[in-house]
Protein backbone atom coordinates (compact mmCIF):
# COMPACT_ATOMS: atom_id res chain seq x y z
CA UNK A 1 0.00 0.00 0.00
CA UNK A 2 1.17 3.50 -0.68
CA UNK A 3 0.24 5.80 2.20
CA UNK A 4 0.44 9.46 1.32
CA UNK A 5 0.69 12.14 4.01
CA UNK A 6 -2.31 14.45 4.11
CA UNK A 7 -1.63 17.93 2.80
CA UNK A 8 -2.56 19.48 6.15
CA UNK A 9 0.79 18.45 7.58
CA UNK A 10 -0.85 16.16 10.12
CA UNK A 11 0.05 12.53 10.50
CA UNK A 12 -3.13 11.46 8.69
CA UNK A 13 -2.78 8.91 5.94
CA UNK A 14 -4.96 8.69 2.88
CA UNK A 15 -5.58 5.32 1.28
CA UNK A 16 -4.37 4.79 -2.24
CA UNK A 17 -5.32 1.77 -4.33
CA UNK A 18 -3.25 -1.26 -3.48
CA UNK A 19 -0.84 -2.31 -6.18
CA UNK A 20 -1.20 -5.93 -5.16
CA UNK A 21 -4.35 -7.37 -3.60
CA UNK A 22 -2.23 -10.07 -1.91
CA UNK A 23 -0.37 -7.43 0.12
CA UNK A 24 -0.57 -7.94 3.88
CA UNK A 25 -3.14 -5.82 5.68
CA UNK A 26 -1.51 -3.40 8.11
CA UNK A 27 -3.73 -3.04 11.15
CA UNK A 28 -3.49 -1.35 14.51
CA UNK A 29 -4.52 -3.87 17.13
CA UNK A 30 -6.15 -2.89 20.39
CA UNK A 31 -8.05 -4.44 23.28
CA UNK A 32 -11.70 -4.01 24.22
CA UNK A 33 -13.14 -6.03 27.11
CA UNK A 34 -10.41 -8.66 26.76
CA UNK A 35 -10.88 -9.15 23.00
CA UNK A 36 -8.33 -8.17 20.33
CA UNK A 37 -9.61 -5.91 17.54
CA UNK A 38 -7.91 -4.29 14.58
CA UNK A 39 -8.50 -1.42 12.18
CA UNK A 40 -6.57 -0.55 9.04
CA UNK A 41 -3.77 1.91 9.68
CA UNK A 42 -4.76 4.07 6.72
CA UNK A 43 -7.83 5.20 8.68
CA UNK A 44 -5.82 6.19 11.76
CA UNK A 45 -4.81 9.79 12.24
CA UNK A 46 -3.28 9.54 15.72
CA UNK A 47 -3.50 7.92 19.15
CA UNK A 48 -3.85 10.05 22.28
CA UNK A 49 -4.06 9.35 25.99
CA UNK A 50 -7.55 9.30 27.41
CA UNK A 51 -8.52 12.80 28.45
CA UNK A 52 -11.53 14.38 30.09
CA UNK A 53 -14.47 14.51 27.71
CA UNK A 54 -17.18 17.12 27.46
CA UNK A 55 -20.60 15.50 27.43
CA UNK A 56 -23.10 16.95 25.02
CA UNK A 57 -26.88 16.66 25.34
CA UNK A 58 -28.73 14.73 22.65
CA UNK A 59 -25.72 12.63 21.59
CA UNK A 60 -26.38 8.98 20.73
CA UNK A 61 -25.96 6.53 23.62
CA UNK A 62 -22.69 5.18 22.20
CA UNK A 63 -21.09 8.65 22.22
CA UNK A 64 -18.97 9.44 25.27
CA UNK A 65 -18.63 13.15 24.43
CA UNK A 66 -16.30 15.46 22.57
CA UNK A 67 -12.67 16.55 22.93
CA UNK A 68 -10.81 19.62 21.77
CA UNK A 69 -8.03 18.39 19.50
CA UNK A 70 -5.86 21.36 18.50
CA UNK A 71 -8.89 23.61 18.21
CA UNK A 72 -11.17 21.10 16.48
CA UNK A 73 -14.17 19.56 18.20
CA UNK A 74 -13.88 15.78 17.80
CA UNK A 75 -16.73 13.45 18.84
CA UNK A 76 -15.61 10.39 20.81
CA UNK A 77 -17.36 7.03 20.44
CA UNK A 78 -17.50 4.18 22.94
CA UNK A 79 -17.09 1.07 20.76
CA UNK A 80 -18.29 -1.32 23.47
CA UNK A 81 -21.49 0.67 23.84
CA UNK A 82 -21.82 0.68 20.03
CA UNK A 83 -21.57 -3.11 20.20
CA UNK A 84 -24.39 -3.20 22.79
CA UNK A 85 -22.12 -3.97 25.75
CA UNK A 86 -21.38 -2.03 28.94
CA UNK A 87 -18.52 0.46 28.75
CA UNK A 88 -15.10 -0.48 30.05
CA UNK A 89 -13.64 1.24 33.07
CA UNK A 90 -11.09 3.92 32.19
CA UNK A 91 -7.57 2.87 33.23
CA UNK A 92 -4.10 4.33 32.70
CA UNK A 93 -3.84 2.28 29.45
CA UNK A 94 -7.12 3.61 28.03
CA UNK A 95 -6.54 5.56 24.79
CA UNK A 96 -8.50 7.43 22.19
CA UNK A 97 -7.72 6.40 18.62
CA UNK A 98 -8.49 9.27 16.24
CA UNK A 99 -9.68 7.95 12.89
CA UNK A 100 -10.46 9.90 9.74
CA UNK A 101 -13.45 8.81 7.68
CA UNK A 102 -15.41 10.18 4.73
CA UNK A 103 -18.93 11.38 5.58
CA UNK A 104 -21.05 12.79 2.79
CA UNK A 105 -17.93 13.68 0.80
CA UNK A 106 -16.13 15.41 3.67
CA UNK A 107 -13.40 14.17 5.98
CA UNK A 108 -14.45 13.72 9.59
CA UNK A 109 -12.30 12.91 12.61
CA UNK A 110 -13.84 10.58 15.18
CA UNK A 111 -12.30 9.39 18.43
CA UNK A 112 -12.70 5.75 19.45
CA UNK A 113 -12.13 4.75 23.09
CA UNK A 114 -10.07 1.56 23.46
CA UNK A 115 -8.89 -0.23 26.59
CA UNK A 116 -5.29 -0.49 25.36
CA UNK A 117 -3.38 -0.17 22.10
CA UNK A 118 -1.27 -3.23 21.27
CA UNK A 119 0.76 -2.99 18.06
CA UNK A 120 0.67 -2.54 14.31
CA UNK A 121 0.66 -5.92 12.55
CA UNK A 122 1.07 -7.02 8.95
CA UNK A 123 -1.58 -9.70 8.49
CA UNK A 124 -1.21 -11.63 5.20
CA UNK A 125 -4.49 -11.81 3.27
CA UNK A 126 -4.15 -15.62 3.41
CA UNK A 127 -4.51 -15.31 7.21
CA UNK A 128 -7.76 -13.32 7.08
CA UNK A 129 -10.96 -15.34 7.29
CA UNK A 130 -14.43 -14.04 6.41
CA UNK A 131 -16.62 -12.82 9.29
CA UNK A 132 -18.48 -15.56 11.15
CA UNK A 133 -22.09 -16.10 10.08
CA UNK A 134 -23.15 -16.49 13.71
CA UNK A 135 -21.77 -16.63 17.22
CA UNK A 136 -20.18 -13.19 17.26
CA UNK A 137 -21.05 -10.75 20.01
CA UNK A 138 -21.14 -7.83 17.55
CA UNK A 139 -23.10 -7.27 14.33
CA UNK A 140 -21.70 -9.22 11.39
CA UNK A 141 -21.57 -6.12 9.17
CA UNK A 142 -19.21 -4.48 11.70
CA UNK A 143 -16.62 -7.20 10.99
CA UNK A 144 -14.39 -7.06 7.89
CA UNK A 145 -12.74 -10.36 8.75
CA UNK A 146 -10.97 -12.45 11.35
CA UNK A 147 -7.19 -12.11 11.23
CA UNK A 148 -5.16 -15.08 12.47
CA UNK A 149 -2.15 -13.89 14.45
CA UNK A 150 0.08 -16.20 16.51
CA UNK A 151 -2.68 -18.77 16.89
CA UNK A 152 -5.33 -16.25 17.99
CA UNK A 153 -7.97 -14.24 16.19
CA UNK A 154 -8.04 -10.47 15.83
CA UNK A 155 -11.48 -9.09 14.93
CA UNK A 156 -10.91 -6.74 11.98
CA UNK A 157 -13.50 -3.99 12.09
CA UNK A 158 -15.27 -2.47 9.07
CA UNK A 159 -15.20 1.18 10.17
CA UNK A 160 -17.56 2.23 7.38
CA UNK A 161 -20.27 0.13 9.08
CA UNK A 162 -19.29 0.67 12.71
CA UNK A 163 -19.20 4.40 12.01
CA UNK A 164 -22.21 4.54 9.70
CA UNK A 165 -23.01 7.82 7.97
CA UNK A 166 -26.31 8.26 9.83
CA UNK A 167 -24.62 7.81 13.21
CA UNK A 168 -21.72 10.09 12.33
CA UNK A 169 -24.02 12.85 11.12
CA UNK A 170 -25.86 12.61 14.47
CA UNK A 171 -22.52 12.69 16.34
CA UNK A 172 -21.22 15.66 14.37
CA UNK A 173 -24.48 17.60 14.73
CA UNK A 174 -24.32 17.19 18.51
CA UNK A 175 -20.60 18.10 18.53
CA UNK A 176 -21.28 21.22 16.42
CA UNK A 177 -24.01 22.25 18.86
CA UNK A 178 -21.47 22.11 21.71
CA UNK A 179 -19.46 25.09 20.47
PDB file of C-alpha atoms in Angstrom:
ATOM      1  CA  UNK A   1       0.000   0.000   0.000  1.00  0.00           C
ATOM      2  CA  UNK A   2       1.174   3.497  -0.684  1.00  0.00           C
ATOM      3  CA  UNK A   3       0.236   5.797   2.203  1.00  0.00           C
ATOM      4  CA  UNK A   4       0.437   9.460   1.318  1.00  0.00           C
ATOM      5  CA  UNK A   5       0.685  12.135   4.005  1.00  0.00           C
ATOM      6  CA  UNK A   6      -2.312  14.450   4.107  1.00  0.00           C
ATOM      7  CA  UNK A   7      -1.631  17.929   2.801  1.00  0.00           C
ATOM      8  CA  UNK A   8      -2.558  19.485   6.147  1.00  0.00           C
ATOM      9  CA  UNK A   9       0.789  18.450   7.578  1.00  0.00           C
ATOM     10  CA  UNK A  10      -0.848  16.155  10.117  1.00  0.00           C
ATOM     11  CA  UNK A  11       0.051  12.527  10.500  1.00  0.00           C
ATOM     12  CA  UNK A  12      -3.127  11.464   8.692  1.00  0.00           C
ATOM     13  CA  UNK A  13      -2.785   8.913   5.944  1.00  0.00           C
ATOM     14  CA  UNK A  14      -4.960   8.687   2.881  1.00  0.00           C
ATOM     15  CA  UNK A  15      -5.583   5.319   1.280  1.00  0.00           C
ATOM     16  CA  UNK A  16      -4.369   4.792  -2.245  1.00  0.00           C
ATOM     17  CA  UNK A  17      -5.316   1.768  -4.333  1.00  0.00           C
ATOM     18  CA  UNK A  18      -3.248  -1.262  -3.476  1.00  0.00           C
ATOM     19  CA  UNK A  19      -0.844  -2.313  -6.183  1.00  0.00           C
ATOM     20  CA  UNK A  20      -1.196  -5.929  -5.156  1.00  0.00           C
ATOM     21  CA  UNK A  21      -4.347  -7.370  -3.599  1.00  0.00           C
ATOM     22  CA  UNK A  22      -2.227 -10.066  -1.907  1.00  0.00           C
ATOM     23  CA  UNK A  23      -0.374  -7.427   0.124  1.00  0.00           C
ATOM     24  CA  UNK A  24      -0.568  -7.935   3.878  1.00  0.00           C
ATOM     25  CA  UNK A  25      -3.135  -5.822   5.676  1.00  0.00           C
ATOM     26  CA  UNK A  26      -1.510  -3.404   8.114  1.00  0.00           C
ATOM     27  CA  UNK A  27      -3.726  -3.043  11.150  1.00  0.00           C
ATOM     28  CA  UNK A  28      -3.487  -1.346  14.512  1.00  0.00           C
ATOM     29  CA  UNK A  29      -4.520  -3.870  17.132  1.00  0.00           C
ATOM     30  CA  UNK A  30      -6.145  -2.894  20.390  1.00  0.00           C
ATOM     31  CA  UNK A  31      -8.053  -4.436  23.280  1.00  0.00           C
ATOM     32  CA  UNK A  32     -11.700  -4.007  24.222  1.00  0.00           C
ATOM     33  CA  UNK A  33     -13.144  -6.031  27.112  1.00  0.00           C
ATOM     34  CA  UNK A  34     -10.415  -8.655  26.765  1.00  0.00           C
ATOM     35  CA  UNK A  35     -10.880  -9.147  22.996  1.00  0.00           C
ATOM     36  CA  UNK A  36      -8.327  -8.174  20.332  1.00  0.00           C
ATOM     37  CA  UNK A  37      -9.606  -5.908  17.545  1.00  0.00           C
ATOM     38  CA  UNK A  38      -7.915  -4.289  14.581  1.00  0.00           C
ATOM     39  CA  UNK A  39      -8.503  -1.420  12.184  1.00  0.00           C
ATOM     40  CA  UNK A  40      -6.572  -0.555   9.038  1.00  0.00           C
ATOM     41  CA  UNK A  41      -3.766   1.911   9.680  1.00  0.00           C
ATOM     42  CA  UNK A  42      -4.764   4.065   6.718  1.00  0.00           C
ATOM     43  CA  UNK A  43      -7.830   5.205   8.685  1.00  0.00           C
ATOM     44  CA  UNK A  44      -5.819   6.193  11.759  1.00  0.00           C
ATOM     45  CA  UNK A  45      -4.810   9.790  12.242  1.00  0.00           C
ATOM     46  CA  UNK A  46      -3.285   9.542  15.723  1.00  0.00           C
ATOM     47  CA  UNK A  47      -3.502   7.924  19.147  1.00  0.00           C
ATOM     48  CA  UNK A  48      -3.850  10.051  22.278  1.00  0.00           C
ATOM     49  CA  UNK A  49      -4.055   9.346  25.989  1.00  0.00           C
ATOM     50  CA  UNK A  50      -7.548   9.302  27.407  1.00  0.00           C
ATOM     51  CA  UNK A  51      -8.519  12.801  28.446  1.00  0.00           C
ATOM     52  CA  UNK A  52     -11.529  14.381  30.091  1.00  0.00           C
ATOM     53  CA  UNK A  53     -14.472  14.510  27.710  1.00  0.00           C
ATOM     54  CA  UNK A  54     -17.178  17.122  27.465  1.00  0.00           C
ATOM     55  CA  UNK A  55     -20.596  15.499  27.430  1.00  0.00           C
ATOM     56  CA  UNK A  56     -23.097  16.953  25.024  1.00  0.00           C
ATOM     57  CA  UNK A  57     -26.879  16.657  25.344  1.00  0.00           C
ATOM     58  CA  UNK A  58     -28.730  14.729  22.647  1.00  0.00           C
ATOM     59  CA  UNK A  59     -25.724  12.626  21.595  1.00  0.00           C
ATOM     60  CA  UNK A  60     -26.384   8.982  20.725  1.00  0.00           C
ATOM     61  CA  UNK A  61     -25.965   6.527  23.619  1.00  0.00           C
ATOM     62  CA  UNK A  62     -22.687   5.178  22.200  1.00  0.00           C
ATOM     63  CA  UNK A  63     -21.093   8.648  22.220  1.00  0.00           C
ATOM     64  CA  UNK A  64     -18.971   9.445  25.268  1.00  0.00           C
ATOM     65  CA  UNK A  65     -18.635  13.146  24.434  1.00  0.00           C
ATOM     66  CA  UNK A  66     -16.297  15.459  22.573  1.00  0.00           C
ATOM     67  CA  UNK A  67     -12.671  16.550  22.926  1.00  0.00           C
ATOM     68  CA  UNK A  68     -10.809  19.622  21.771  1.00  0.00           C
ATOM     69  CA  UNK A  69      -8.033  18.392  19.497  1.00  0.00           C
ATOM     70  CA  UNK A  70      -5.862  21.360  18.499  1.00  0.00           C
ATOM     71  CA  UNK A  71      -8.891  23.613  18.209  1.00  0.00           C
ATOM     72  CA  UNK A  72     -11.165  21.095  16.479  1.00  0.00           C
ATOM     73  CA  UNK A  73     -14.171  19.561  18.203  1.00  0.00           C
ATOM     74  CA  UNK A  74     -13.884  15.781  17.804  1.00  0.00           C
ATOM     75  CA  UNK A  75     -16.732  13.453  18.838  1.00  0.00           C
ATOM     76  CA  UNK A  76     -15.613  10.390  20.808  1.00  0.00           C
ATOM     77  CA  UNK A  77     -17.364   7.027  20.440  1.00  0.00           C
ATOM     78  CA  UNK A  78     -17.495   4.182  22.939  1.00  0.00           C
ATOM     79  CA  UNK A  79     -17.086   1.067  20.765  1.00  0.00           C
ATOM     80  CA  UNK A  80     -18.287  -1.321  23.468  1.00  0.00           C
ATOM     81  CA  UNK A  81     -21.495   0.672  23.842  1.00  0.00           C
ATOM     82  CA  UNK A  82     -21.817   0.680  20.033  1.00  0.00           C
ATOM     83  CA  UNK A  83     -21.570  -3.114  20.199  1.00  0.00           C
ATOM     84  CA  UNK A  84     -24.387  -3.195  22.786  1.00  0.00           C
ATOM     85  CA  UNK A  85     -22.118  -3.973  25.749  1.00  0.00           C
ATOM     86  CA  UNK A  86     -21.384  -2.031  28.939  1.00  0.00           C
ATOM     87  CA  UNK A  87     -18.518   0.464  28.749  1.00  0.00           C
ATOM     88  CA  UNK A  88     -15.098  -0.483  30.052  1.00  0.00           C
ATOM     89  CA  UNK A  89     -13.638   1.241  33.073  1.00  0.00           C
ATOM     90  CA  UNK A  90     -11.092   3.923  32.186  1.00  0.00           C
ATOM     91  CA  UNK A  91      -7.569   2.871  33.234  1.00  0.00           C
ATOM     92  CA  UNK A  92      -4.098   4.326  32.700  1.00  0.00           C
ATOM     93  CA  UNK A  93      -3.845   2.279  29.454  1.00  0.00           C
ATOM     94  CA  UNK A  94      -7.119   3.607  28.025  1.00  0.00           C
ATOM     95  CA  UNK A  95      -6.536   5.555  24.794  1.00  0.00           C
ATOM     96  CA  UNK A  96      -8.502   7.429  22.190  1.00  0.00           C
ATOM     97  CA  UNK A  97      -7.724   6.402  18.621  1.00  0.00           C
ATOM     98  CA  UNK A  98      -8.489   9.268  16.243  1.00  0.00           C
ATOM     99  CA  UNK A  99      -9.676   7.955  12.889  1.00  0.00           C
ATOM    100  CA  UNK A 100     -10.463   9.897   9.737  1.00  0.00           C
ATOM    101  CA  UNK A 101     -13.447   8.811   7.680  1.00  0.00           C
ATOM    102  CA  UNK A 102     -15.411  10.180   4.734  1.00  0.00           C
ATOM    103  CA  UNK A 103     -18.926  11.382   5.584  1.00  0.00           C
ATOM    104  CA  UNK A 104     -21.049  12.794   2.789  1.00  0.00           C
ATOM    105  CA  UNK A 105     -17.929  13.683   0.796  1.00  0.00           C
ATOM    106  CA  UNK A 106     -16.132  15.410   3.673  1.00  0.00           C
ATOM    107  CA  UNK A 107     -13.395  14.169   5.983  1.00  0.00           C
ATOM    108  CA  UNK A 108     -14.450  13.725   9.591  1.00  0.00           C
ATOM    109  CA  UNK A 109     -12.300  12.908  12.610  1.00  0.00           C
ATOM    110  CA  UNK A 110     -13.842  10.576  15.182  1.00  0.00           C
ATOM    111  CA  UNK A 111     -12.295   9.389  18.434  1.00  0.00           C
ATOM    112  CA  UNK A 112     -12.696   5.753  19.448  1.00  0.00           C
ATOM    113  CA  UNK A 113     -12.129   4.753  23.086  1.00  0.00           C
ATOM    114  CA  UNK A 114     -10.071   1.557  23.457  1.00  0.00           C
ATOM    115  CA  UNK A 115      -8.891  -0.235  26.594  1.00  0.00           C
ATOM    116  CA  UNK A 116      -5.292  -0.494  25.362  1.00  0.00           C
ATOM    117  CA  UNK A 117      -3.380  -0.168  22.099  1.00  0.00           C
ATOM    118  CA  UNK A 118      -1.272  -3.231  21.272  1.00  0.00           C
ATOM    119  CA  UNK A 119       0.763  -2.988  18.064  1.00  0.00           C
ATOM    120  CA  UNK A 120       0.672  -2.544  14.305  1.00  0.00           C
ATOM    121  CA  UNK A 121       0.656  -5.915  12.555  1.00  0.00           C
ATOM    122  CA  UNK A 122       1.069  -7.021   8.953  1.00  0.00           C
ATOM    123  CA  UNK A 123      -1.576  -9.702   8.488  1.00  0.00           C
ATOM    124  CA  UNK A 124      -1.215 -11.632   5.204  1.00  0.00           C
ATOM    125  CA  UNK A 125      -4.489 -11.814   3.273  1.00  0.00           C
ATOM    126  CA  UNK A 126      -4.149 -15.615   3.412  1.00  0.00           C
ATOM    127  CA  UNK A 127      -4.508 -15.313   7.212  1.00  0.00           C
ATOM    128  CA  UNK A 128      -7.755 -13.320   7.075  1.00  0.00           C
ATOM    129  CA  UNK A 129     -10.959 -15.344   7.287  1.00  0.00           C
ATOM    130  CA  UNK A 130     -14.432 -14.036   6.408  1.00  0.00           C
ATOM    131  CA  UNK A 131     -16.618 -12.822   9.286  1.00  0.00           C
ATOM    132  CA  UNK A 132     -18.480 -15.556  11.149  1.00  0.00           C
ATOM    133  CA  UNK A 133     -22.087 -16.100  10.077  1.00  0.00           C
ATOM    134  CA  UNK A 134     -23.152 -16.494  13.713  1.00  0.00           C
ATOM    135  CA  UNK A 135     -21.771 -16.626  17.225  1.00  0.00           C
ATOM    136  CA  UNK A 136     -20.183 -13.189  17.263  1.00  0.00           C
ATOM    137  CA  UNK A 137     -21.052 -10.749  20.014  1.00  0.00           C
ATOM    138  CA  UNK A 138     -21.143  -7.831  17.547  1.00  0.00           C
ATOM    139  CA  UNK A 139     -23.096  -7.274  14.332  1.00  0.00           C
ATOM    140  CA  UNK A 140     -21.695  -9.224  11.388  1.00  0.00           C
ATOM    141  CA  UNK A 141     -21.573  -6.116   9.170  1.00  0.00           C
ATOM    142  CA  UNK A 142     -19.214  -4.485  11.703  1.00  0.00           C
ATOM    143  CA  UNK A 143     -16.616  -7.204  10.992  1.00  0.00           C
ATOM    144  CA  UNK A 144     -14.394  -7.062   7.886  1.00  0.00           C
ATOM    145  CA  UNK A 145     -12.743 -10.364   8.747  1.00  0.00           C
ATOM    146  CA  UNK A 146     -10.971 -12.448  11.349  1.00  0.00           C
ATOM    147  CA  UNK A 147      -7.187 -12.112  11.233  1.00  0.00           C
ATOM    148  CA  UNK A 148      -5.162 -15.080  12.471  1.00  0.00           C
ATOM    149  CA  UNK A 149      -2.149 -13.892  14.455  1.00  0.00           C
ATOM    150  CA  UNK A 150       0.083 -16.199  16.507  1.00  0.00           C
ATOM    151  CA  UNK A 151      -2.684 -18.773  16.888  1.00  0.00           C
ATOM    152  CA  UNK A 152      -5.326 -16.251  17.987  1.00  0.00           C
ATOM    153  CA  UNK A 153      -7.970 -14.237  16.188  1.00  0.00           C
ATOM    154  CA  UNK A 154      -8.041 -10.466  15.828  1.00  0.00           C
ATOM    155  CA  UNK A 155     -11.484  -9.094  14.925  1.00  0.00           C
ATOM    156  CA  UNK A 156     -10.910  -6.741  11.976  1.00  0.00           C
ATOM    157  CA  UNK A 157     -13.503  -3.988  12.090  1.00  0.00           C
ATOM    158  CA  UNK A 158     -15.267  -2.468   9.071  1.00  0.00           C
ATOM    159  CA  UNK A 159     -15.201   1.179  10.166  1.00  0.00           C
ATOM    160  CA  UNK A 160     -17.559   2.232   7.376  1.00  0.00           C
ATOM    161  CA  UNK A 161     -20.267   0.134   9.077  1.00  0.00           C
ATOM    162  CA  UNK A 162     -19.287   0.666  12.711  1.00  0.00           C
ATOM    163  CA  UNK A 163     -19.197   4.400  12.014  1.00  0.00           C
ATOM    164  CA  UNK A 164     -22.212   4.535   9.702  1.00  0.00           C
ATOM    165  CA  UNK A 165     -23.007   7.818   7.966  1.00  0.00           C
ATOM    166  CA  UNK A 166     -26.305   8.259   9.827  1.00  0.00           C
ATOM    167  CA  UNK A 167     -24.621   7.810  13.207  1.00  0.00           C
ATOM    168  CA  UNK A 168     -21.715  10.086  12.326  1.00  0.00           C
ATOM    169  CA  UNK A 169     -24.025  12.854  11.121  1.00  0.00           C
ATOM    170  CA  UNK A 170     -25.856  12.610  14.471  1.00  0.00           C
ATOM    171  CA  UNK A 171     -22.519  12.691  16.341  1.00  0.00           C
ATOM    172  CA  UNK A 172     -21.220  15.660  14.365  1.00  0.00           C
ATOM    173  CA  UNK A 173     -24.477  17.596  14.735  1.00  0.00           C
ATOM    174  CA  UNK A 174     -24.318  17.187  18.508  1.00  0.00           C
ATOM    175  CA  UNK A 175     -20.604  18.099  18.529  1.00  0.00           C
ATOM    176  CA  UNK A 176     -21.276  21.218  16.425  1.00  0.00           C
ATOM    177  CA  UNK A 177     -24.011  22.251  18.859  1.00  0.00           C
ATOM    178  CA  UNK A 178     -21.473  22.106  21.715  1.00  0.00           C
ATOM    179  CA  UNK A 179     -19.463  25.092  20.473  1.00  0.00           C
TER     180      UNK A 179
END
